[in-house]
Amino acid sequence: MSQRTFSIIKPDAVRKGHTAAILAKIQEAGFKVVAIKRMSISKAQAEGFYYVHAERPFFPELTEFMSSGPIFPMVLEKENAIADLRKLMGATNPAQAEEGTIRKEFAASIGENAIHGSDAEETAAFEIGYFFAGIELK
Ligand code: GDP
């Protein structure tokens, strides 16, 4: 059964001009792009998105980074979308990411790591709703 997940092309990748190459990889892997937009978010909006990480030492750095420039939030669909996108993204730290993954190819560091992907069904539902209205998701 097809499943939806939520992803963000992060500010580092947008700044370096990797958006199209990352999207191509995602589409080649069989994902349908259900919704996508370019936008910038405030630090407070980034804090709301990453609230589960609020107690982590890297929270200020993470939310500063995510509000540092334009991003492309998107909703992706395919069978097993959540797990398959996580596999395609690669490890959080690009130094540990496998060959062929998006982070191996495009990420610079554990913080500036090119792409976000939901890690579970409940988080996907929250994250999709944080960025998109139902009317945008037909
Ligand atoms: P993900 O699910 O692979 O994105 O990783 P996590 O959920 O563990 O962390 C969320 C995001 O926080 C990561 O994608 C990074 O952008 C950032 N992050 C995680 N660990 C660190 C860290 O040690 N330092 C910094 N600066 N950012 C981090």
Short mmCIF file of C-alpha atoms and ligand atoms in Angstrom, two decimals:
data_model
loop_
_atom_site.label_atom_id
_atom_site.label_comp_id
_atom_site.label_asym_id
_atom_site.label_seq_id
_atom_site.Cartn_x
_atom_site.Cartn_y
_atom_site.Cartn_z
CA MET A 1 0.00 0.00 0.00
CA SER A 2 1.29 3.42 -0.84
CA GLN A 3 2.42 5.64 1.99
CA ARG A 4 3.24 9.35 2.33
CA THR A 5 6.26 10.86 3.98
CA PHE A 6 7.51 14.37 4.54
CA SER A 7 10.88 15.70 3.44
CA ILE A 8 12.77 19.00 3.37
CA ILE A 9 15.63 19.98 1.10
CA LYS A 10 17.59 21.93 3.71
CA PRO A 11 19.15 25.43 3.35
CA ASP A 12 22.70 24.14 2.74
CA ALA A 13 21.64 22.08 -0.28
CA VAL A 14 19.45 24.88 -1.68
CA ARG A 15 22.31 27.40 -1.28
CA LYS A 16 24.73 25.13 -3.13
CA GLY A 17 22.30 24.59 -6.02
CA HIS A 18 21.65 20.89 -5.32
CA THR A 19 17.84 21.07 -5.29
CA ALA A 20 17.27 19.69 -8.80
CA ALA A 21 19.85 16.90 -8.42
CA ILE A 22 18.32 15.80 -5.10
CA LEU A 23 14.81 15.86 -6.59
CA ALA A 24 16.02 13.78 -9.54
CA LYS A 25 17.43 11.15 -7.17
CA ILE A 26 14.15 11.06 -5.24
CA GLN A 27 12.09 10.63 -8.42
CA GLU A 28 14.48 8.02 -9.85
CA ALA A 29 13.94 6.05 -6.63
CA GLY A 30 10.22 5.86 -7.45
CA PHE A 31 8.74 8.57 -5.25
CA LYS A 32 5.85 10.68 -6.54
CA VAL A 33 6.11 14.34 -5.50
CA VAL A 34 2.63 15.07 -4.14
CA ALA A 35 3.41 18.64 -3.03
CA ILE A 36 6.45 20.91 -2.97
CA LYS A 37 7.10 24.60 -2.35
CA ARG A 38 9.99 26.98 -1.78
CA MET A 39 9.84 29.04 1.41
CA SER A 40 11.86 30.44 4.29
CA ILE A 41 10.95 29.82 7.92
CA SER A 42 11.61 31.83 11.08
CA LYS A 43 13.62 30.47 14.01
CA ALA A 44 10.37 30.13 15.99
CA GLN A 45 8.80 28.12 13.15
CA ALA A 46 11.89 25.87 13.03
CA GLU A 47 11.64 25.40 16.82
CA GLY A 48 8.01 24.31 16.43
CA PHE A 49 8.91 21.83 13.74
CA TYR A 50 11.80 20.29 15.73
CA TYR A 51 10.10 20.46 19.17
CA VAL A 52 11.06 16.82 19.93
CA HIS A 53 14.72 17.92 19.89
CA ALA A 54 14.18 20.93 22.19
CA GLU A 55 16.36 19.52 24.99
CA ARG A 56 19.25 18.49 22.72
CA PRO A 57 22.47 20.53 22.89
CA PHE A 58 22.39 21.12 19.13
CA PHE A 59 18.81 22.57 19.15
CA PRO A 60 19.86 26.28 18.90
CA GLU A 61 22.31 25.49 16.09
CA LEU A 62 19.76 23.32 14.26
CA THR A 63 16.95 25.87 14.38
CA GLU A 64 19.33 28.72 13.45
CA PHE A 65 20.48 26.69 10.43
CA MET A 66 16.98 25.69 9.31
CA SER A 67 15.91 29.35 9.33
CA SER A 68 19.09 30.56 7.56
CA GLY A 69 17.73 30.44 3.99
CA PRO A 70 15.13 29.02 1.63
CA ILE A 71 14.06 25.39 1.96
CA PHE A 72 11.89 23.07 -0.13
CA PRO A 73 9.40 21.19 2.08
CA MET A 74 7.67 18.38 0.19
CA VAL A 75 5.30 15.45 0.51
CA LEU A 76 6.43 12.23 -1.17
CA GLU A 77 4.48 9.06 -1.92
CA LYS A 78 5.36 5.47 -2.73
CA GLU A 79 5.14 2.04 -1.16
CA ASN A 80 7.13 1.99 2.08
CA ALA A 81 7.92 5.68 1.60
CA ILE A 82 9.07 6.45 5.15
CA ALA A 83 11.70 3.70 5.44
CA ASP A 84 12.76 3.95 1.78
CA LEU A 85 13.39 7.70 2.00
CA ARG A 86 15.44 7.24 5.18
CA LYS A 87 17.54 4.67 3.29
CA LEU A 88 17.98 7.00 0.30
CA MET A 89 18.96 9.89 2.63
CA GLY A 90 21.74 7.97 4.38
CA ALA A 91 23.09 8.37 7.92
CA THR A 92 22.61 11.67 9.80
CA ASN A 93 26.38 12.17 9.76
CA PRO A 94 27.44 12.19 6.08
CA ALA A 95 30.83 10.74 7.08
CA GLN A 96 28.92 7.55 7.94
CA ALA A 97 26.49 7.65 5.00
CA GLU A 98 26.62 4.86 2.44
CA GLU A 99 27.70 5.35 -1.16
CA GLY A 100 24.81 6.40 -3.39
CA THR A 101 22.85 8.14 -0.63
CA ILE A 102 21.82 11.80 -0.81
CA ARG A 103 23.81 12.76 2.30
CA LYS A 104 26.94 10.98 1.05
CA GLU A 105 26.77 12.97 -2.17
CA PHE A 106 25.48 16.37 -1.01
CA ALA A 107 25.88 16.84 2.77
CA ALA A 108 28.78 18.65 4.41
CA SER A 109 28.39 17.82 8.11
CA ILE A 110 26.14 16.26 10.75
CA GLY A 111 24.32 19.59 11.12
CA GLU A 112 24.21 20.75 7.50
CA ASN A 113 23.10 17.48 6.02
CA ALA A 114 21.06 18.43 2.95
CA ILE A 115 17.78 16.64 3.62
CA HIS A 116 15.17 15.82 6.25
CA GLY A 117 12.86 12.79 6.18
CA SER A 118 10.17 11.71 8.65
CA ASP A 119 11.16 8.77 10.85
CA ALA A 120 7.70 7.27 11.57
CA GLU A 121 4.03 7.46 10.54
CA GLU A 122 3.03 9.75 13.41
CA THR A 123 5.89 12.16 12.75
CA ALA A 124 5.09 12.17 9.02
CA ALA A 125 1.48 13.12 9.79
CA PHE A 126 2.58 15.94 12.13
CA GLU A 127 5.23 17.23 9.73
CA ILE A 128 2.97 17.17 6.64
CA GLY A 129 0.34 19.10 8.58
CA TYR A 130 2.93 21.59 9.83
CA PHE A 131 3.82 22.67 6.28
CA PHE A 132 0.84 21.83 4.05
CA ALA A 133 -2.92 22.32 4.11
CA GLY A 134 -5.18 19.43 3.08
CA ILE A 135 -6.23 21.27 -0.08
CA GLU A 136 -2.59 21.18 -1.30
CA LEU A 137 -2.38 17.39 -0.99
CA LYS A 138 -4.85 15.99 -3.52
P1 GDP B 1 17.87 12.62 11.14
O1 GDP B 1 16.58 11.94 11.48
O2 GDP B 1 18.85 11.75 10.41
O3 GDP B 1 17.66 13.94 10.42
O4 GDP B 1 18.61 12.98 12.51
P2 GDP B 1 18.08 13.40 13.98
O5 GDP B 1 16.58 13.26 14.06
O6 GDP B 1 18.92 12.69 14.98
O7 GDP B 1 18.45 14.95 14.06
C1 GDP B 1 17.70 15.92 13.40
C2 GDP B 1 18.64 16.91 12.74
O8 GDP B 1 19.36 17.61 13.74
C3 GDP B 1 19.73 16.29 11.86
O9 GDP B 1 19.30 15.97 10.55
C4 GDP B 1 20.78 17.40 11.85
O10 GDP B 1 20.47 18.43 10.93
C5 GDP B 1 20.66 17.93 13.27
N1 GDP B 1 21.65 17.32 14.15
C6 GDP B 1 21.69 16.06 14.66
N2 GDP B 1 22.77 15.85 15.42
C7 GDP B 1 23.46 17.02 15.39
C8 GDP B 1 24.69 17.47 15.97
O11 GDP B 1 25.38 16.74 16.69
N3 GDP B 1 25.08 18.76 15.71
C9 GDP B 1 24.32 19.61 14.93
N4 GDP B 1 24.75 20.86 14.71
N5 GDP B 1 23.16 19.22 14.36
C10 GDP B 1 22.75 17.96 14.57
#
